[in-house]
Amino acid sequence: MSIVVPAFNEQDCLRRLWIELETVVREEGSSFEVIFVDDGSTDGTWSIITDLSRTNPEVRGVRFSRNFGHQSALLAGLEHARGRAVITMDADLQHPPQLISEMIARWRRGVSIVSTRRLDREDVGFFKRLTAKLFYAMFSSLSETRIDHGKADFRLLDRRIVDLLLSMSEATLFLRGMVEWVGFSQEVIDFVPNPRVGGGRSRYTLRKMLVLALAGITSFSVTPLRLSFAIGVVTTLLSIAYAIFAVVSALQGQVVRAWTSVVCFFSFLFGVQFILTGVLSEYLAQSIVELKRRPRYIVSDSVDHISPD
């Protein structure tokens, strides 16, 4: 059993997380490893990972040269994992380690993917809940892949699923969508997240959430491009219809008034044009990133069990 834990400035969480993980997995009687991926932390995260590896043979560590993002850290953990099944989870203890027992039990019954669905606590802000619901609704309606609201990166993947994910070479990562896309048998466990250790705020800023949302939609759907074409056709037909109306009115000796509405109409058309250009630019930018074939992350250091000698 491999447990992959991305960590970015999580020095306050790691030791406690390790204790809880060790307790839960040892009760299952499975051999296991925990792979901490330091995503360019600037605090003592890497030092703690090194100390844990020195005293615990089950702990391995991977350190990035800089912050490459949560999705890249998850991917690195999957690439370094050696288990027959791989569990991915966050380091801040909001993902309850106690659920691992149930996830393993379902995997042993033959389930290939055991996902979890996060149920919002009362202290979750209205804006965050609203934007999350809008994103999942938009993603599911625009793409052929459906993701339920609240699906988390806390999941168990059978080795076969992990190998399939690693065979995908796309540079723009949206693992939640990729996991749903592969299919296979899947079950979902609902959970209420624990309070974040230390009471800190989520490091997933609005900007990072928007970037992830764009990556998810453009990676799994070309519907926005088709909608752009449809909108272009409709606005063109409206413009032609208005032009015909203006010509007919002029031939009948009538003066077309309401120039304010005309200006507003064409301003609206220009706005739509810029939006559609932005949609096209986003797909073009993603294509350029894919063509460059740069590595999705860079490892500056790694650590396996260090003998006390």
PDB file of C-alpha atoms in Angstrom:
ATOM      1  CA  MET A   1       0.000   0.000   0.000  1.00  0.00           C
ATOM      2  CA  SER A   2       1.403   3.402  -1.032  1.00  0.00           C
ATOM      3  CA  ILE A   3       0.136   6.643   0.502  1.00  0.00           C
ATOM      4  CA  VAL A   4       1.002   9.819  -1.424  1.00  0.00           C
ATOM      5  CA  VAL A   5       0.943  13.110   0.475  1.00  0.00           C
ATOM      6  CA  PRO A   6       1.730  16.414  -1.292  1.00  0.00           C
ATOM      7  CA  ALA A   7       3.012  19.020   1.156  1.00  0.00           C
ATOM      8  CA  PHE A   8       3.548  22.749   0.767  1.00  0.00           C
ATOM      9  CA  ASN A   9       4.667  24.518   3.953  1.00  0.00           C
ATOM     10  CA  GLU A  10       3.094  21.854   6.167  1.00  0.00           C
ATOM     11  CA  GLN A  11       5.703  21.611   8.934  1.00  0.00           C
ATOM     12  CA  ASP A  12       3.000  21.807  11.610  1.00  0.00           C
ATOM     13  CA  CYS A  13       1.102  18.798  10.254  1.00  0.00           C
ATOM     14  CA  LEU A  14       3.514  16.125   9.096  1.00  0.00           C
ATOM     15  CA  ARG A  15       4.525  14.451  12.350  1.00  0.00           C
ATOM     16  CA  ARG A  16       0.951  14.205  13.568  1.00  0.00           C
ATOM     17  CA  LEU A  17      -0.191  12.933  10.164  1.00  0.00           C
ATOM     18  CA  TRP A  18       2.523  10.267  10.166  1.00  0.00           C
ATOM     19  CA  ILE A  19       1.468   9.023  13.620  1.00  0.00           C
ATOM     20  CA  GLU A  20      -2.171   8.717  12.545  1.00  0.00           C
ATOM     21  CA  LEU A  21      -1.306   7.049   9.229  1.00  0.00           C
ATOM     22  CA  GLU A  22       1.022   4.547  10.873  1.00  0.00           C
ATOM     23  CA  THR A  23      -1.622   3.621  13.454  1.00  0.00           C
ATOM     24  CA  VAL A  24      -4.384   3.114  10.881  1.00  0.00           C
ATOM     25  CA  VAL A  25      -2.400   1.164   8.287  1.00  0.00           C
ATOM     26  CA  ARG A  26      -0.614  -1.105  10.759  1.00  0.00           C
ATOM     27  CA  GLU A  27      -4.011  -2.152  12.106  1.00  0.00           C
ATOM     28  CA  GLU A  28      -4.858  -3.304   8.570  1.00  0.00           C
ATOM     29  CA  GLY A  29      -1.862  -5.622   8.555  1.00  0.00           C
ATOM     30  CA  SER A  30      -0.657  -4.343   5.173  1.00  0.00           C
ATOM     31  CA  SER A  31       2.896  -3.511   4.252  1.00  0.00           C
ATOM     32  CA  PHE A  32       2.967   0.134   3.282  1.00  0.00           C
ATOM     33  CA  GLU A  33       4.987   3.189   2.357  1.00  0.00           C
ATOM     34  CA  VAL A  34       4.229   6.883   2.762  1.00  0.00           C
ATOM     35  CA  ILE A  35       5.597   9.191   0.071  1.00  0.00           C
ATOM     36  CA  PHE A  36       5.742  12.846   1.078  1.00  0.00           C
ATOM     37  CA  VAL A  37       6.155  15.208  -1.889  1.00  0.00           C
ATOM     38  CA  ASP A  38       7.572  18.585  -0.858  1.00  0.00           C
ATOM     39  CA  ASP A  39       6.158  21.008  -3.413  1.00  0.00           C
ATOM     40  CA  GLY A  40       8.819  23.702  -3.018  1.00  0.00           C
ATOM     41  CA  SER A  41       8.152  24.492   0.655  1.00  0.00           C
ATOM     42  CA  THR A  42       9.953  27.426   2.258  1.00  0.00           C
ATOM     43  CA  ASP A  43       9.576  26.266   5.880  1.00  0.00           C
ATOM     44  CA  GLY A  44      10.908  23.186   7.647  1.00  0.00           C
ATOM     45  CA  THR A  45       8.779  20.687   5.715  1.00  0.00           C
ATOM     46  CA  TRP A  46      11.709  18.944   4.002  1.00  0.00           C
ATOM     47  CA  SER A  47      13.698  18.723   7.221  1.00  0.00           C
ATOM     48  CA  ILE A  48      10.794  16.954   8.928  1.00  0.00           C
ATOM     49  CA  ILE A  49      10.375  14.554   5.996  1.00  0.00           C
ATOM     50  CA  THR A  50      14.065  13.711   6.203  1.00  0.00           C
ATOM     51  CA  ASP A  51      13.844  13.102   9.957  1.00  0.00           C
ATOM     52  CA  LEU A  52      10.804  10.863   9.546  1.00  0.00           C
ATOM     53  CA  SER A  53      12.575   8.849   6.864  1.00  0.00           C
ATOM     54  CA  ARG A  54      15.647   8.464   9.057  1.00  0.00           C
ATOM     55  CA  THR A  55      13.671   6.803  11.829  1.00  0.00           C
ATOM     56  CA  ASN A  56      10.908   5.075   9.836  1.00  0.00           C
ATOM     57  CA  PRO A  57      11.729   2.754   6.920  1.00  0.00           C
ATOM     58  CA  GLU A  58       8.225   3.231   5.502  1.00  0.00           C
ATOM     59  CA  VAL A  59       8.738   6.949   4.833  1.00  0.00           C
ATOM     60  CA  ARG A  60      10.073   8.220   1.513  1.00  0.00           C
ATOM     61  CA  GLY A  61      10.401  11.790   0.340  1.00  0.00           C
ATOM     62  CA  VAL A  62      10.577  13.720  -2.923  1.00  0.00           C
ATOM     63  CA  ARG A  63      11.495  17.391  -3.041  1.00  0.00           C
ATOM     64  CA  PHE A  64      10.731  19.742  -5.947  1.00  0.00           C
ATOM     65  CA  SER A  65      13.153  22.427  -7.080  1.00  0.00           C
ATOM     66  CA  ARG A  66      10.314  24.953  -6.738  1.00  0.00           C
ATOM     67  CA  ASN A  67       6.565  25.055  -6.314  1.00  0.00           C
ATOM     68  CA  PHE A  68       5.027  23.213  -9.288  1.00  0.00           C
ATOM     69  CA  GLY A  69       1.524  22.906  -7.866  1.00  0.00           C
ATOM     70  CA  HIS A  70      -0.672  20.342  -6.169  1.00  0.00           C
ATOM     71  CA  GLN A  71      -1.482  18.348  -9.313  1.00  0.00           C
ATOM     72  CA  SER A  72       2.189  17.934 -10.209  1.00  0.00           C
ATOM     73  CA  ALA A  73       2.942  16.843  -6.644  1.00  0.00           C
ATOM     74  CA  LEU A  74       0.228  14.197  -6.854  1.00  0.00           C
ATOM     75  CA  LEU A  75       1.630  12.995 -10.163  1.00  0.00           C
ATOM     76  CA  ALA A  76       5.155  12.744  -8.726  1.00  0.00           C
ATOM     77  CA  GLY A  77       3.835  10.656  -5.855  1.00  0.00           C
ATOM     78  CA  LEU A  78       2.063   8.312  -8.252  1.00  0.00           C
ATOM     79  CA  GLU A  79       5.231   7.916 -10.313  1.00  0.00           C
ATOM     80  CA  HIS A  80       7.289   7.017  -7.228  1.00  0.00           C
ATOM     81  CA  ALA A  81       4.659   4.751  -5.635  1.00  0.00           C
ATOM     82  CA  ARG A  82       5.362   1.017  -5.599  1.00  0.00           C
ATOM     83  CA  GLY A  83       2.213  -0.322  -3.963  1.00  0.00           C
ATOM     84  CA  ARG A  84      -0.505  -2.530  -5.424  1.00  0.00           C
ATOM     85  CA  ALA A  85      -2.867   0.259  -4.463  1.00  0.00           C
ATOM     86  CA  VAL A  86      -2.152   3.958  -4.003  1.00  0.00           C
ATOM     87  CA  ILE A  87      -3.963   6.375  -1.703  1.00  0.00           C
ATOM     88  CA  THR A  88      -3.611  10.130  -2.279  1.00  0.00           C
ATOM     89  CA  MET A  89      -4.477  12.644   0.412  1.00  0.00           C
ATOM     90  CA  ASP A  90      -3.658  16.142   1.674  1.00  0.00           C
ATOM     91  CA  ALA A  91      -1.189  16.816   4.462  1.00  0.00           C
ATOM     92  CA  ASP A  92      -3.305  19.206   6.546  1.00  0.00           C
ATOM     93  CA  LEU A  93      -5.341  16.391   8.185  1.00  0.00           C
ATOM     94  CA  GLN A  94      -8.618  17.600   6.690  1.00  0.00           C
ATOM     95  CA  HIS A  95      -8.744  14.212   4.963  1.00  0.00           C
ATOM     96  CA  PRO A  96      -9.451  11.814   7.877  1.00  0.00           C
ATOM     97  CA  PRO A  97      -6.852   8.998   7.951  1.00  0.00           C
ATOM     98  CA  GLN A  98      -9.478   6.816   9.657  1.00  0.00           C
ATOM     99  CA  LEU A  99     -11.278   6.455   6.299  1.00  0.00           C
ATOM    100  CA  ILE A 100      -8.313   4.530   4.919  1.00  0.00           C
ATOM    101  CA  SER A 101      -9.516   1.303   6.560  1.00  0.00           C
ATOM    102  CA  GLU A 102     -12.847   1.503   4.721  1.00  0.00           C
ATOM    103  CA  MET A 103     -11.100   2.386   1.458  1.00  0.00           C
ATOM    104  CA  ILE A 104      -8.810  -0.643   1.729  1.00  0.00           C
ATOM    105  CA  ALA A 105     -11.758  -2.905   2.607  1.00  0.00           C
ATOM    106  CA  ARG A 106     -13.637  -1.865  -0.526  1.00  0.00           C
ATOM    107  CA  TRP A 107     -10.521  -2.275  -2.676  1.00  0.00           C
ATOM    108  CA  ARG A 108     -10.082  -5.797  -1.342  1.00  0.00           C
ATOM    109  CA  ARG A 109     -13.667  -6.494  -2.446  1.00  0.00           C
ATOM    110  CA  GLY A 110     -12.616  -5.660  -6.007  1.00  0.00           C
ATOM    111  CA  VAL A 111     -13.355  -1.941  -6.360  1.00  0.00           C
ATOM    112  CA  SER A 112     -10.735  -0.302  -8.598  1.00  0.00           C
ATOM    113  CA  ILE A 113     -11.309   3.319  -7.483  1.00  0.00           C
ATOM    114  CA  VAL A 114     -12.504   4.338  -4.040  1.00  0.00           C
ATOM    115  CA  SER A 115     -13.213   8.060  -4.102  1.00  0.00           C
ATOM    116  CA  THR A 116     -14.345  10.396  -1.365  1.00  0.00           C
ATOM    117  CA  ARG A 117     -16.883  13.189  -1.473  1.00  0.00           C
ATOM    118  CA  ARG A 118     -16.387  16.172   0.791  1.00  0.00           C
ATOM    119  CA  LEU A 119     -19.462  17.437   2.647  1.00  0.00           C
ATOM    120  CA  ASP A 120     -19.141  21.134   3.436  1.00  0.00           C
ATOM    121  CA  ARG A 121     -18.961  22.168   7.059  1.00  0.00           C
ATOM    122  CA  GLU A 122     -21.015  25.096   8.305  1.00  0.00           C
ATOM    123  CA  ASP A 123     -17.935  27.322   8.511  1.00  0.00           C
ATOM    124  CA  VAL A 124     -17.237  27.038   4.774  1.00  0.00           C
ATOM    125  CA  GLY A 125     -17.892  30.411   3.157  1.00  0.00           C
ATOM    126  CA  PHE A 126     -20.853  30.979   0.852  1.00  0.00           C
ATOM    127  CA  PHE A 127     -18.631  32.213  -1.998  1.00  0.00           C
ATOM    128  CA  LYS A 128     -16.442  29.111  -1.938  1.00  0.00           C
ATOM    129  CA  ARG A 129     -19.427  26.769  -1.877  1.00  0.00           C
ATOM    130  CA  LEU A 130     -21.133  28.654  -4.699  1.00  0.00           C
ATOM    131  CA  THR A 131     -18.076  28.767  -6.977  1.00  0.00           C
ATOM    132  CA  ALA A 132     -17.332  25.087  -6.378  1.00  0.00           C
ATOM    133  CA  LYS A 133     -20.892  24.087  -7.286  1.00  0.00           C
ATOM    134  CA  LEU A 134     -20.816  26.282 -10.384  1.00  0.00           C
ATOM    135  CA  PHE A 135     -17.526  24.782 -11.541  1.00  0.00           C
ATOM    136  CA  TYR A 136     -18.607  21.157 -11.170  1.00  0.00           C
ATOM    137  CA  ALA A 137     -21.954  21.884 -12.817  1.00  0.00           C
ATOM    138  CA  MET A 138     -20.232  23.668 -15.709  1.00  0.00           C
ATOM    139  CA  PHE A 139     -17.580  20.965 -16.084  1.00  0.00           C
ATOM    140  CA  SER A 140     -20.134  18.150 -16.126  1.00  0.00           C
ATOM    141  CA  SER A 141     -22.375  19.952 -18.628  1.00  0.00           C
ATOM    142  CA  LEU A 142     -19.553  20.907 -21.005  1.00  0.00           C
ATOM    143  CA  SER A 143     -17.632  17.633 -21.041  1.00  0.00           C
ATOM    144  CA  GLU A 144     -18.494  13.977 -21.435  1.00  0.00           C
ATOM    145  CA  THR A 145     -16.866  13.308 -18.044  1.00  0.00           C
ATOM    146  CA  ARG A 146     -19.001  13.934 -14.977  1.00  0.00           C
ATOM    147  CA  ILE A 147     -17.567  14.926 -11.604  1.00  0.00           C
ATOM    148  CA  ASP A 148     -19.890  15.166  -8.623  1.00  0.00           C
ATOM    149  CA  HIS A 149     -19.654  18.254  -6.470  1.00  0.00           C
ATOM    150  CA  GLY A 150     -17.344  17.672  -3.517  1.00  0.00           C
ATOM    151  CA  LYS A 151     -15.181  14.959  -5.074  1.00  0.00           C
ATOM    152  CA  ALA A 152     -11.779  15.239  -3.387  1.00  0.00           C
ATOM    153  CA  ASP A 153      -8.218  14.190  -4.204  1.00  0.00           C
ATOM    154  CA  PHE A 154      -8.516  11.823  -1.254  1.00  0.00           C
ATOM    155  CA  ARG A 155      -8.921   8.505  -3.051  1.00  0.00           C
ATOM    156  CA  LEU A 156      -7.602   4.970  -3.467  1.00  0.00           C
ATOM    157  CA  LEU A 157      -6.451   3.794  -6.889  1.00  0.00           C
ATOM    158  CA  ASP A 158      -5.713   0.227  -7.900  1.00  0.00           C
ATOM    159  CA  ARG A 159      -2.289  -0.278  -9.483  1.00  0.00           C
ATOM    160  CA  ARG A 160      -3.915  -0.798 -12.878  1.00  0.00           C
ATOM    161  CA  ILE A 161      -5.547   2.637 -12.664  1.00  0.00           C
ATOM    162  CA  VAL A 162      -2.277   4.241 -11.573  1.00  0.00           C
ATOM    163  CA  ASP A 163      -0.460   2.757 -14.558  1.00  0.00           C
ATOM    164  CA  LEU A 164      -3.165   4.062 -16.907  1.00  0.00           C
ATOM    165  CA  LEU A 165      -2.892   7.566 -15.450  1.00  0.00           C
ATOM    166  CA  LEU A 166       0.891   7.520 -15.790  1.00  0.00           C
ATOM    167  CA  SER A 167       0.577   6.520 -19.449  1.00  0.00           C
ATOM    168  CA  MET A 168      -1.171   9.846 -20.163  1.00  0.00           C
ATOM    169  CA  SER A 169       1.455  12.344 -21.257  1.00  0.00           C
ATOM    170  CA  GLU A 170      -0.544  15.574 -21.175  1.00  0.00           C
ATOM    171  CA  ALA A 171       1.253  18.502 -19.570  1.00  0.00           C
ATOM    172  CA  THR A 172      -1.901  20.185 -18.262  1.00  0.00           C
ATOM    173  CA  LEU A 173      -2.967  18.059 -15.315  1.00  0.00           C
ATOM    174  CA  PHE A 174      -6.468  17.693 -13.933  1.00  0.00           C
ATOM    175  CA  LEU A 175      -6.313  14.391 -12.096  1.00  0.00           C
ATOM    176  CA  ARG A 176      -9.898  14.482 -10.849  1.00  0.00           C
ATOM    177  CA  GLY A 177     -11.089  14.492 -14.427  1.00  0.00           C
ATOM    178  CA  MET A 178      -8.517  11.912 -15.538  1.00  0.00           C
ATOM    179  CA  VAL A 179      -9.590   9.487 -12.803  1.00  0.00           C
ATOM    180  CA  GLU A 180     -13.246   9.826 -13.805  1.00  0.00           C
ATOM    181  CA  TRP A 181     -12.383   9.490 -17.492  1.00  0.00           C
ATOM    182  CA  VAL A 182     -10.721   6.055 -17.219  1.00  0.00           C
ATOM    183  CA  GLY A 183     -13.903   4.443 -15.919  1.00  0.00           C
ATOM    184  CA  PHE A 184     -13.731   1.047 -14.113  1.00  0.00           C
ATOM    185  CA  SER A 185     -15.610   0.179 -10.922  1.00  0.00           C
ATOM    186  CA  GLN A 186     -15.838   3.054  -8.485  1.00  0.00           C
ATOM    187  CA  GLU A 187     -17.419   3.671  -5.110  1.00  0.00           C
ATOM    188  CA  VAL A 188     -17.687   6.895  -3.121  1.00  0.00           C
ATOM    189  CA  ILE A 189     -17.379   7.530   0.612  1.00  0.00           C
ATOM    190  CA  ASP A 190     -18.787  10.757   2.052  1.00  0.00           C
ATOM    191  CA  PHE A 191     -16.831  12.559   4.764  1.00  0.00           C
ATOM    192  CA  VAL A 192     -16.867  15.791   6.713  1.00  0.00           C
ATOM    193  CA  PRO A 193     -13.380  17.358   6.636  1.00  0.00           C
ATOM    194  CA  ASN A 194     -11.520  17.842   9.882  1.00  0.00           C
ATOM    195  CA  PRO A 195     -10.546  21.374  10.906  1.00  0.00           C
ATOM    196  CA  ARG A 196      -7.268  22.406   9.331  1.00  0.00           C
ATOM    197  CA  VAL A 197      -4.335  21.936  11.730  1.00  0.00           C
ATOM    198  CA  GLY A 198      -3.346  25.250  13.284  1.00  0.00           C
ATOM    199  CA  GLY A 199      -6.537  26.893  12.036  1.00  0.00           C
ATOM    200  CA  GLY A 200      -4.797  28.214   8.940  1.00  0.00           C
ATOM    201  CA  ARG A 201      -6.439  29.103   5.646  1.00  0.00           C
ATOM    202  CA  SER A 202      -6.447  27.036   2.513  1.00  0.00           C
ATOM    203  CA  ARG A 203      -3.405  27.637   0.308  1.00  0.00           C
ATOM    204  CA  TYR A 204      -5.602  27.099  -2.721  1.00  0.00           C
ATOM    205  CA  THR A 205      -6.157  30.757  -3.568  1.00  0.00           C
ATOM    206  CA  LEU A 206      -8.864  32.056  -5.904  1.00  0.00           C
ATOM    207  CA  ARG A 207      -6.257  32.431  -8.647  1.00  0.00           C
ATOM    208  CA  LYS A 208      -5.119  28.810  -8.267  1.00  0.00           C
ATOM    209  CA  MET A 209      -8.717  27.605  -8.302  1.00  0.00           C
ATOM    210  CA  LEU A 210      -9.433  29.544 -11.498  1.00  0.00           C
ATOM    211  CA  VAL A 211      -6.308  28.159 -13.174  1.00  0.00           C
ATOM    212  CA  LEU A 212      -7.308  24.611 -12.188  1.00  0.00           C
ATOM    213  CA  ALA A 213     -10.860  25.199 -13.418  1.00  0.00           C
ATOM    214  CA  LEU A 214      -9.634  26.439 -16.805  1.00  0.00           C
ATOM    215  CA  ALA A 215      -7.239  23.508 -17.073  1.00  0.00           C
ATOM    216  CA  GLY A 216     -10.018  21.055 -16.295  1.00  0.00           C
ATOM    217  CA  ILE A 217     -12.524  22.463 -18.757  1.00  0.00           C
ATOM    218  CA  THR A 218     -10.104  22.966 -21.660  1.00  0.00           C
ATOM    219  CA  SER A 219      -8.489  19.553 -21.104  1.00  0.00           C
ATOM    220  CA  PHE A 220     -11.725  17.607 -21.221  1.00  0.00           C
ATOM    221  CA  SER A 221     -14.050  19.559 -23.472  1.00  0.00           C
ATOM    222  CA  VAL A 222     -14.090  21.330 -26.838  1.00  0.00           C
ATOM    223  CA  THR A 223     -17.669  22.496 -26.222  1.00  0.00           C
ATOM    224  CA  PRO A 224     -16.567  26.106 -25.507  1.00  0.00           C
ATOM    225  CA  LEU A 225     -15.077  26.241 -29.018  1.00  0.00           C
ATOM    226  CA  ARG A 226     -18.301  24.929 -30.525  1.00  0.00           C
ATOM    227  CA  LEU A 227     -20.326  27.392 -28.468  1.00  0.00           C
ATOM    228  CA  SER A 228     -18.074  30.162 -29.751  1.00  0.00           C
ATOM    229  CA  PHE A 229     -18.920  29.188 -33.320  1.00  0.00           C
ATOM    230  CA  ALA A 230     -22.652  29.057 -32.525  1.00  0.00           C
ATOM    231  CA  ILE A 231     -22.587  32.460 -30.835  1.00  0.00           C
ATOM    232  CA  GLY A 232     -20.695  33.877 -33.798  1.00  0.00           C
ATOM    233  CA  VAL A 233     -23.331  32.571 -36.208  1.00  0.00           C
ATOM    234  CA  VAL A 234     -26.212  33.973 -34.125  1.00  0.00           C
ATOM    235  CA  THR A 235     -24.663  37.432 -33.734  1.00  0.00           C
ATOM    236  CA  THR A 236     -23.853  37.529 -37.458  1.00  0.00           C
ATOM    237  CA  LEU A 237     -27.454  36.691 -38.356  1.00  0.00           C
ATOM    238  CA  LEU A 238     -28.697  39.385 -35.980  1.00  0.00           C
ATOM    239  CA  SER A 239     -26.368  41.919 -37.593  1.00  0.00           C
ATOM    240  CA  ILE A 240     -27.551  40.953 -41.098  1.00  0.00           C
ATOM    241  CA  ALA A 241     -31.181  41.166 -40.008  1.00  0.00           C
ATOM    242  CA  TYR A 242     -30.633  44.635 -38.589  1.00  0.00           C
ATOM    243  CA  ALA A 243     -28.814  45.749 -41.749  1.00  0.00           C
ATOM    244  CA  ILE A 244     -31.723  44.537 -43.908  1.00  0.00           C
ATOM    245  CA  PHE A 245     -34.143  46.386 -41.645  1.00  0.00           C
ATOM    246  CA  ALA A 246     -32.115  49.591 -41.984  1.00  0.00           C
ATOM    247  CA  VAL A 247     -31.938  49.342 -45.810  1.00  0.00           C
ATOM    248  CA  VAL A 248     -35.667  48.607 -46.188  1.00  0.00           C
ATOM    249  CA  SER A 249     -36.506  51.512 -43.898  1.00  0.00           C
ATOM    250  CA  ALA A 250     -34.287  53.849 -45.935  1.00  0.00           C
ATOM    251  CA  LEU A 251     -35.914  52.761 -49.229  1.00  0.00           C
ATOM    252  CA  GLN A 252     -39.292  53.543 -47.706  1.00  0.00           C
ATOM    253  CA  GLY A 253     -38.116  57.005 -46.765  1.00  0.00           C
ATOM    254  CA  GLN A 254     -38.056  56.276 -43.075  1.00  0.00           C
ATOM    255  CA  VAL A 255     -35.183  57.332 -40.864  1.00  0.00           C
ATOM    256  CA  VAL A 256     -33.819  54.685 -38.512  1.00  0.00           C
ATOM    257  CA  ARG A 257     -33.607  56.255 -35.085  1.00  0.00           C
ATOM    258  CA  ALA A 258     -32.452  55.003 -31.666  1.00  0.00           C
ATOM    259  CA  TRP A 259     -28.743  55.258 -32.410  1.00  0.00           C
ATOM    260  CA  THR A 260     -28.029  54.721 -28.710  1.00  0.00           C
ATOM    261  CA  SER A 261     -29.394  51.219 -28.955  1.00  0.00           C
ATOM    262  CA  VAL A 262     -27.323  50.631 -32.103  1.00  0.00           C
ATOM    263  CA  VAL A 263     -24.144  51.695 -30.323  1.00  0.00           C
ATOM    264  CA  CYS A 264     -25.006  49.459 -27.366  1.00  0.00           C
ATOM    265  CA  PHE A 265     -25.690  46.560 -29.721  1.00  0.00           C
ATOM    266  CA  PHE A 266     -22.349  46.863 -31.484  1.00  0.00           C
ATOM    267  CA  SER A 267     -20.525  47.375 -28.187  1.00  0.00           C
ATOM    268  CA  PHE A 268     -22.091  44.123 -27.052  1.00  0.00           C
ATOM    269  CA  LEU A 269     -20.884  42.423 -30.233  1.00  0.00           C
ATOM    270  CA  PHE A 270     -17.342  43.658 -29.660  1.00  0.00           C
ATOM    271  CA  GLY A 271     -17.476  42.343 -26.095  1.00  0.00           C
ATOM    272  CA  VAL A 272     -18.634  38.933 -27.307  1.00  0.00           C
ATOM    273  CA  GLN A 273     -15.858  38.933 -29.896  1.00  0.00           C
ATOM    274  CA  PHE A 274     -13.198  39.560 -27.271  1.00  0.00           C
ATOM    275  CA  ILE A 275     -14.613  36.822 -25.040  1.00  0.00           C
ATOM    276  CA  LEU A 276     -14.588  34.319 -27.892  1.00  0.00           C
ATOM    277  CA  THR A 277     -11.056  35.351 -28.781  1.00  0.00           C
ATOM    278  CA  GLY A 278     -10.098  34.712 -25.151  1.00  0.00           C
ATOM    279  CA  VAL A 279     -11.613  31.210 -25.287  1.00  0.00           C
ATOM    280  CA  LEU A 280      -9.678  30.434 -28.454  1.00  0.00           C
ATOM    281  CA  SER A 281      -6.494  31.860 -26.913  1.00  0.00           C
ATOM    282  CA  GLU A 282      -6.824  29.591 -23.877  1.00  0.00           C
ATOM    283  CA  TYR A 283      -6.963  26.492 -26.075  1.00  0.00           C
ATOM    284  CA  LEU A 284      -4.061  27.783 -28.162  1.00  0.00           C
ATOM    285  CA  ALA A 285      -1.988  28.448 -25.041  1.00  0.00           C
ATOM    286  CA  GLN A 286      -2.649  24.929 -23.790  1.00  0.00           C
ATOM    287  CA  SER A 287      -1.578  23.508 -27.165  1.00  0.00           C
ATOM    288  CA  ILE A 288       1.679  25.476 -26.974  1.00  0.00           C
ATOM    289  CA  VAL A 289       2.375  24.114 -23.494  1.00  0.00           C
ATOM    290  CA  GLU A 290       1.769  20.567 -24.721  1.00  0.00           C
ATOM    291  CA  LEU A 291       4.068  21.054 -27.716  1.00  0.00           C
ATOM    292  CA  LYS A 292       6.969  22.304 -25.577  1.00  0.00           C
ATOM    293  CA  ARG A 293       7.087  18.962 -23.732  1.00  0.00           C
ATOM    294  CA  ARG A 294       8.765  20.453 -20.684  1.00  0.00           C
ATOM    295  CA  PRO A 295       8.919  18.223 -17.591  1.00  0.00           C
ATOM    296  CA  ARG A 296       5.852  18.541 -15.397  1.00  0.00           C
ATOM    297  CA  TYR A 297       8.060  18.900 -12.342  1.00  0.00           C
ATOM    298  CA  ILE A 298      11.743  18.852 -11.377  1.00  0.00           C
ATOM    299  CA  VAL A 299      13.046  16.845  -8.424  1.00  0.00           C
ATOM    300  CA  SER A 300      15.904  18.514  -6.576  1.00  0.00           C
ATOM    301  CA  ASP A 301      16.255  15.890  -3.846  1.00  0.00           C
ATOM    302  CA  SER A 302      14.799  12.624  -2.669  1.00  0.00           C
ATOM    303  CA  VAL A 303      15.100  10.522   0.429  1.00  0.00           C
ATOM    304  CA  ASP A 304      14.433   6.879   1.208  1.00  0.00           C
ATOM    305  CA  HIS A 305      14.975   5.165   4.531  1.00  0.00           C
ATOM    306  CA  ILE A 306      18.251   6.399   6.008  1.00  0.00           C
ATOM    307  CA  SER A 307      20.006   3.908   8.242  1.00  0.00           C
ATOM    308  CA  PRO A 308      21.025   5.313  11.670  1.00  0.00           C
ATOM    309  CA  ASP A 309      24.538   4.078  10.866  1.00  0.00           C
TER     310      ASP A 309
END
